[in-house]
């Protein structure tokens, strides 16, 4: 099915695995490279940054939208996850992506999924620890999607830093040919990282979301002032988060940027401050990669 959007370009909308496979095979046979942006929908500027990067780097861009039941441990979270297929389709088309893959749960999991991918070590901390089975669900669905779409390059957001690390490792461990690109976190002017779950924040909690990134930045500022003791830095971060009204810290840690193991003594450039905080019942995550003092990248 094709959908003619405002910019006049054609978006191919595919609900069947066989359809997206033949669409991609078509492009491949004429020598085109394929970029892939997997998402769970409720699209925003964060997803937009990934889609733009793919369009820039690849001849054809496939965006998938699939809210993956396998990665949700709380049924309620799955049921309340925001969905808006129509707006998403228009958003993707306006950006100039070429295909949307929109499978149903039955299409993705026609029978009970007995083969589950799991990963050691990198998943021991942060979301891997806080959400049992979360990365098993992500690895399994991303592997399936990669088999369906066969992309040359896949784009993931560094907002989900651990997810990028886990997927990179899967690709290396399983000798997969896809290239993984991590795209910097897109933020509102206030500093709030765009996230589908922001839509679920109450009016009272909404303005407090910006305080998460401010707390990360304040901790990095301490690091730039020469404080590299992990306990001091994390005490400061956790204390700042504790002052946010209606907030509950799930975790606030410092990890090595590659192994994602907890740092316990000295912080260094390239380490990642990562947090998960509930504002009311909405769980938000964010992170900051510690930069050199005078870096423009912080
Ligand atoms: P999701 O739909 O939340 O599963 O996210 C799909 C992809 O978009 C993942 O690779 C996320 O890391 C990425 N993403 C989500 N929010 C942002 C953001 N604010 N900036 C950059 N990438 C993002």
CSV table of C-alpha atoms and ligand atoms in Angstrom, one decimal:
chain,number,residue,atom,x,y,z
A,1,UNK,CA,0.0,0.0,0.0
A,2,UNK,CA,1.3,3.5,-0.8
A,3,UNK,CA,0.4,6.7,0.9
A,4,UNK,CA,1.0,10.0,-0.9
A,5,UNK,CA,2.0,12.6,1.7
A,6,UNK,CA,2.2,16.3,1.7
A,7,UNK,CA,5.8,16.4,0.4
A,8,UNK,CA,4.6,14.4,-2.6
A,9,UNK,CA,6.9,11.4,-1.9
A,10,UNK,CA,5.5,7.9,-1.7
A,11,UNK,CA,5.6,6.0,1.6
A,12,UNK,CA,5.3,2.3,1.3
A,13,UNK,CA,3.3,1.0,4.2
A,14,UNK,CA,3.9,-2.7,5.0
A,15,UNK,CA,2.1,-4.8,7.6
A,16,UNK,CA,3.4,-8.1,6.4
A,17,UNK,CA,6.9,-9.5,6.8
A,18,UNK,CA,6.7,-10.8,3.2
A,19,UNK,CA,5.9,-7.3,2.0
A,20,UNK,CA,8.7,-5.5,3.7
A,21,UNK,CA,11.1,-8.3,2.5
A,22,UNK,CA,10.1,-7.9,-1.1
A,23,UNK,CA,10.2,-4.1,-0.9
A,24,UNK,CA,13.8,-4.2,0.5
A,25,UNK,CA,14.8,-6.9,-2.0
A,26,UNK,CA,13.5,-4.6,-4.8
A,27,UNK,CA,15.8,-1.8,-3.6
A,28,UNK,CA,18.7,-4.1,-3.2
A,29,UNK,CA,18.4,-5.5,-6.7
A,30,UNK,CA,19.0,-1.9,-8.0
A,31,UNK,CA,22.0,-1.5,-5.8
A,32,UNK,CA,20.5,0.8,-3.1
A,33,UNK,CA,21.6,0.9,0.5
A,34,UNK,CA,19.0,0.5,3.2
A,35,UNK,CA,18.9,2.3,6.5
A,36,UNK,CA,16.6,1.1,9.3
A,37,UNK,CA,15.1,2.9,12.3
A,38,UNK,CA,13.2,0.6,14.7
A,39,UNK,CA,10.7,2.4,17.0
A,40,UNK,CA,7.7,1.8,19.2
A,41,UNK,CA,5.8,4.7,17.7
A,42,UNK,CA,4.3,7.8,19.3
A,43,UNK,CA,7.0,9.5,17.3
A,44,UNK,CA,8.7,12.7,18.2
A,45,UNK,CA,11.8,14.8,17.3
A,46,UNK,CA,14.1,12.2,18.9
A,47,UNK,CA,12.9,9.6,16.4
A,48,UNK,CA,13.1,12.4,13.8
A,49,UNK,CA,16.8,12.8,14.4
A,50,UNK,CA,17.3,9.1,13.7
A,51,UNK,CA,15.2,9.1,10.6
A,52,UNK,CA,17.0,12.2,9.2
A,53,UNK,CA,20.4,10.5,9.9
A,54,UNK,CA,19.2,7.5,8.0
A,55,UNK,CA,17.9,9.5,5.1
A,56,UNK,CA,21.2,11.4,4.9
A,57,UNK,CA,23.4,8.2,5.0
A,58,UNK,CA,21.3,5.7,3.1
A,59,UNK,CA,19.5,5.5,-0.3
A,60,UNK,CA,16.3,4.1,1.3
A,61,UNK,CA,15.0,4.4,4.9
A,62,UNK,CA,12.7,1.9,6.6
A,63,UNK,CA,11.0,2.9,9.9
A,64,UNK,CA,9.3,0.2,11.9
A,65,UNK,CA,6.7,0.8,14.6
A,66,UNK,CA,6.1,-2.1,16.9
A,67,UNK,CA,5.2,-2.0,20.6
A,68,UNK,CA,7.0,-5.1,21.6
A,69,UNK,CA,5.1,-7.1,24.3
A,70,UNK,CA,8.2,-9.2,25.0
A,71,UNK,CA,10.1,-6.2,26.6
A,72,UNK,CA,7.4,-5.1,29.0
A,73,UNK,CA,7.4,-6.8,32.4
A,74,UNK,CA,4.4,-4.8,33.6
A,75,UNK,CA,1.2,-5.4,31.6
A,76,UNK,CA,-0.1,-2.0,32.6
A,77,UNK,CA,2.9,-0.3,31.1
A,78,UNK,CA,2.2,-2.1,27.8
A,79,UNK,CA,-1.4,-1.1,27.8
A,80,UNK,CA,-0.8,2.5,28.6
A,81,UNK,CA,2.0,2.9,26.1
A,82,UNK,CA,1.0,5.9,23.8
A,83,UNK,CA,0.0,4.9,20.3
A,84,UNK,CA,-0.9,7.1,17.3
A,85,UNK,CA,-0.4,5.3,14.0
A,86,UNK,CA,-2.0,8.0,11.8
A,87,UNK,CA,0.1,10.9,13.2
A,88,UNK,CA,3.2,8.6,13.1
A,89,UNK,CA,2.6,7.8,9.4
A,90,UNK,CA,2.3,11.4,8.5
A,91,UNK,CA,5.4,12.3,10.5
A,92,UNK,CA,7.5,9.6,8.8
A,93,UNK,CA,6.2,10.5,5.4
A,94,UNK,CA,6.9,14.3,5.9
A,95,UNK,CA,10.5,13.5,6.8
A,96,UNK,CA,10.9,11.6,3.5
A,97,UNK,CA,11.3,8.1,4.7
A,98,UNK,CA,10.6,5.5,2.1
A,99,UNK,CA,8.9,2.6,3.9
A,100,UNK,CA,7.0,2.0,7.1
A,101,UNK,CA,6.9,-1.5,8.6
A,102,UNK,CA,3.9,-1.8,10.9
A,103,UNK,CA,3.5,-5.4,11.9
A,104,UNK,CA,0.8,-6.7,14.3
A,105,UNK,CA,1.7,-8.7,17.4
A,106,UNK,CA,0.4,-11.9,15.5
A,107,UNK,CA,2.6,-11.1,12.6
A,108,UNK,CA,5.7,-10.8,14.8
A,109,UNK,CA,4.8,-13.6,17.2
A,110,UNK,CA,2.5,-16.1,15.4
A,111,UNK,CA,3.4,-18.7,18.0
A,112,UNK,CA,4.9,-18.5,21.5
A,113,UNK,CA,8.5,-17.2,21.2
A,114,UNK,CA,10.6,-20.1,22.5
A,115,UNK,CA,13.9,-18.7,21.3
A,116,UNK,CA,14.9,-15.7,23.5
A,117,UNK,CA,18.2,-13.9,23.0
A,118,UNK,CA,20.0,-12.9,26.2
A,119,UNK,CA,23.2,-11.1,26.9
A,120,UNK,CA,25.6,-11.2,29.9
A,121,UNK,CA,27.6,-8.5,31.6
A,122,UNK,CA,26.5,-5.3,29.8
A,123,UNK,CA,22.9,-6.0,31.0
A,124,UNK,CA,23.9,-6.4,34.7
A,125,UNK,CA,23.3,-2.8,35.7
A,126,UNK,CA,21.0,0.1,35.0
A,127,UNK,CA,17.9,-0.9,33.0
A,128,UNK,CA,19.1,-4.4,32.7
A,129,UNK,CA,19.0,-4.8,36.4
A,130,UNK,CA,16.0,-2.6,37.1
A,131,UNK,CA,13.8,-4.3,34.4
A,132,UNK,CA,14.3,-8.1,34.4
A,133,UNK,CA,13.9,-9.5,30.9
A,134,UNK,CA,13.9,-6.1,29.3
A,135,UNK,CA,17.0,-6.6,27.2
A,136,UNK,CA,16.1,-10.2,26.3
A,137,UNK,CA,12.9,-8.7,24.8
A,138,UNK,CA,14.7,-6.0,23.0
A,139,UNK,CA,17.5,-8.2,21.7
A,140,UNK,CA,15.0,-10.8,20.5
A,141,UNK,CA,12.8,-8.3,18.6
A,142,UNK,CA,15.7,-6.4,17.1
A,143,UNK,CA,17.3,-9.6,15.8
A,144,UNK,CA,13.9,-10.6,14.3
A,145,UNK,CA,13.5,-7.1,12.8
A,146,UNK,CA,17.0,-7.2,11.3
A,147,UNK,CA,16.2,-10.6,9.7
A,148,UNK,CA,13.0,-9.1,8.2
A,149,UNK,CA,14.4,-5.8,7.0
A,150,UNK,CA,18.1,-6.8,6.3
A,151,UNK,CA,19.4,-3.2,6.7
A,152,UNK,CA,22.9,-2.1,5.8
A,153,UNK,CA,22.8,0.4,8.7
A,154,UNK,CA,20.5,0.6,11.7
A,155,UNK,CA,20.1,3.8,13.8
A,156,UNK,CA,19.6,3.9,17.5
A,157,UNK,CA,19.4,6.8,20.0
A,158,UNK,CA,22.0,7.4,22.7
A,159,UNK,CA,19.2,8.4,25.0
A,160,UNK,CA,18.9,4.6,25.5
A,161,UNK,CA,22.7,4.3,25.9
A,162,UNK,CA,22.6,0.8,27.3
A,163,UNK,CA,20.4,-0.4,24.5
A,164,UNK,CA,22.9,0.8,21.9
A,165,UNK,CA,25.7,-0.9,23.7
A,166,UNK,CA,23.8,-4.1,24.0
A,167,UNK,CA,22.8,-4.1,20.3
A,168,UNK,CA,26.4,-3.3,19.2
A,169,UNK,CA,27.6,-6.3,21.2
A,170,UNK,CA,24.9,-8.6,19.8
A,171,UNK,CA,26.0,-7.6,16.3
A,172,UNK,CA,29.7,-8.3,17.1
A,173,UNK,CA,29.0,-11.5,19.0
A,174,UNK,CA,26.8,-12.9,16.3
A,175,UNK,CA,28.9,-11.7,13.3
A,176,UNK,CA,26.0,-9.7,11.8
A,177,UNK,CA,26.7,-7.5,8.9
A,178,UNK,CA,24.6,-4.5,9.9
A,179,UNK,CA,26.4,-1.3,11.0
A,180,UNK,CA,25.0,0.3,14.2
A,181,UNK,CA,25.0,4.0,14.5
A,182,UNK,CA,24.3,5.8,17.8
A,183,UNK,CA,22.6,9.2,17.4
A,184,UNK,CA,22.9,11.9,20.1
A,185,UNK,CA,19.9,12.6,22.3
A,186,UNK,CA,17.5,15.1,20.9
A,187,UNK,CA,16.2,17.5,23.6
A,188,UNK,CA,13.6,20.2,23.9
A,189,UNK,CA,14.9,23.7,24.6
A,190,UNK,CA,14.3,23.1,28.3
A,191,UNK,CA,16.8,20.2,28.1
A,192,UNK,CA,14.1,17.5,28.5
A,193,UNK,CA,15.0,14.5,26.3
A,194,UNK,CA,12.2,13.8,23.9
A,195,UNK,CA,10.4,10.6,24.9
A,196,UNK,CA,7.1,9.0,24.0
A,197,UNK,CA,6.4,8.7,27.7
A,198,UNK,CA,6.6,12.5,28.2
A,199,UNK,CA,3.0,12.5,26.9
A,200,UNK,CA,1.9,10.6,30.0
A,201,UNK,CA,3.3,13.2,32.5
A,202,UNK,CA,0.8,15.0,34.5
A,203,UNK,CA,0.6,18.8,34.2
A,204,UNK,CA,2.2,19.2,37.6
A,205,UNK,CA,5.1,16.8,36.9
A,206,UNK,CA,5.8,18.0,33.3
A,207,UNK,CA,7.9,21.1,34.3
A,208,UNK,CA,10.0,18.9,36.6
A,209,UNK,CA,11.2,16.7,33.8
A,210,UNK,CA,13.8,19.3,32.9
A,211,UNK,CA,15.4,18.9,36.3
A,212,UNK,CA,16.7,15.5,35.4
A,213,UNK,CA,19.0,16.8,32.8
A,214,UNK,CA,19.9,19.8,34.9
A,215,UNK,CA,21.0,17.4,37.7
A,216,UNK,CA,23.2,15.5,35.2
A,217,UNK,CA,24.7,18.7,33.9
A,218,UNK,CA,25.4,20.0,37.4
A,219,UNK,CA,27.2,16.7,38.2
A,220,UNK,CA,29.3,17.0,35.0
A,221,UNK,CA,30.1,20.6,36.0
A,222,UNK,CA,31.5,19.2,39.3
A,223,UNK,CA,33.6,16.8,37.3
A,224,UNK,CA,34.9,19.6,35.2
A,225,UNK,CA,35.9,21.4,38.4
A,226,UNK,CA,38.2,18.5,39.2
A,227,UNK,CA,36.0,16.3,41.4
A,228,UNK,CA,36.4,12.8,40.1
A,229,UNK,CA,35.5,10.8,43.3
A,230,UNK,CA,32.5,8.7,42.2
A,231,UNK,CA,30.8,8.8,45.6
A,232,UNK,CA,30.9,12.6,45.8
A,233,UNK,CA,29.6,12.9,42.3
A,234,UNK,CA,26.8,10.4,42.8
A,235,UNK,CA,25.8,11.8,46.2
A,236,UNK,CA,25.4,15.2,44.5
A,237,UNK,CA,23.4,13.7,41.7
A,238,UNK,CA,21.1,11.7,43.9
A,239,UNK,CA,20.6,14.6,46.3
A,240,UNK,CA,19.6,16.8,43.4
A,241,UNK,CA,17.1,14.3,42.1
A,242,UNK,CA,15.7,13.7,45.6
A,243,UNK,CA,14.6,17.4,45.7
A,244,UNK,CA,12.4,17.0,42.6
A,245,UNK,CA,8.8,17.0,43.7
A,246,UNK,CA,6.9,13.7,43.2
A,247,UNK,CA,10.1,12.0,42.0
A,248,UNK,CA,11.4,8.6,42.9
A,249,UNK,CA,14.8,7.5,41.9
A,250,UNK,CA,15.0,4.0,40.3
A,251,UNK,CA,18.7,4.3,39.7
A,252,UNK,CA,21.4,7.0,39.3
A,253,UNK,CA,24.8,5.6,38.5
A,254,UNK,CA,28.1,6.1,36.8
A,255,UNK,CA,29.2,3.4,34.4
A,256,UNK,CA,32.1,2.7,32.0
A,257,UNK,CA,31.0,3.8,28.5
A,258,UNK,CA,32.0,0.5,26.9
A,259,UNK,CA,31.5,-2.3,29.4
A,260,UNK,CA,28.7,-0.5,31.3
A,261,UNK,CA,30.1,-1.7,34.5
A,262,UNK,CA,29.6,0.5,37.6
A,263,UNK,CA,32.4,2.9,38.3
A,264,UNK,CA,33.2,2.9,42.0
A,265,UNK,CA,36.4,5.0,42.5
A,266,UNK,CA,37.3,7.6,39.9
A,267,UNK,CA,35.2,9.1,37.1
A,268,UNK,CA,36.8,9.6,33.7
A,269,UNK,CA,36.0,11.2,30.4
A,270,UNK,CA,33.7,8.8,28.4
A,271,UNK,CA,32.0,7.4,31.5
A,272,UNK,CA,28.2,7.7,31.5
A,273,UNK,CA,26.0,9.2,34.1
A,274,UNK,CA,22.7,7.3,33.7
A,275,UNK,CA,19.4,7.7,35.6
A,276,UNK,CA,15.9,6.3,35.7
A,277,UNK,CA,13.5,8.4,37.7
A,278,UNK,CA,9.7,8.1,38.2
A,279,UNK,CA,7.8,11.3,38.0
A,280,UNK,CA,4.5,10.2,39.5
A,281,UNK,CA,3.9,6.9,37.7
A,282,UNK,CA,5.9,7.8,34.6
A,283,UNK,CA,9.4,6.3,34.4
A,284,UNK,CA,11.9,8.5,32.5
A,285,UNK,CA,15.5,7.7,31.7
A,286,UNK,CA,18.3,10.0,30.7
A,287,UNK,CA,22.1,10.0,30.6
A,288,UNK,CA,25.1,12.2,30.0
A,289,UNK,CA,28.5,11.1,28.6
A,290,UNK,CA,31.2,12.9,30.6
A,291,UNK,CA,33.1,15.1,28.3
A,292,UNK,CA,36.5,16.8,28.4
A,293,UNK,CA,36.3,20.1,30.3
A,294,UNK,CA,36.3,22.4,27.3
A,295,UNK,CA,34.5,20.1,24.9
A,296,UNK,CA,31.6,21.5,22.9
A,297,UNK,CA,30.1,18.0,22.8
A,298,UNK,CA,28.8,17.9,26.4
B,1,LIG,P1,11.4,4.0,21.2
B,1,LIG,O1,10.3,4.3,20.2
B,1,LIG,O2,11.3,4.7,22.5
B,1,LIG,O3,11.7,2.5,21.3
B,1,LIG,O4,12.7,4.6,20.5
B,1,LIG,C1,13.1,4.2,19.2
B,1,LIG,C2,14.5,4.8,18.9
B,1,LIG,O5,14.5,6.2,19.1
B,1,LIG,C3,15.5,4.2,19.9
B,1,LIG,O6,16.7,4.0,19.2
B,1,LIG,C4,15.7,5.4,20.9
B,1,LIG,O7,16.9,5.4,21.5
B,1,LIG,C5,15.5,6.6,20.0
B,1,LIG,N1,15.1,7.8,20.7
B,1,LIG,C6,14.1,8.0,21.5
B,1,LIG,N2,14.1,9.2,22.1
B,1,LIG,C7,15.2,9.8,21.6
B,1,LIG,C8,15.8,11.1,21.8
B,1,LIG,N3,15.2,12.0,22.6
B,1,LIG,N4,16.9,11.4,21.1
B,1,LIG,C9,17.5,10.5,20.3
B,1,LIG,N5,17.0,9.2,20.1
B,1,LIG,C10,15.8,8.9,20.7
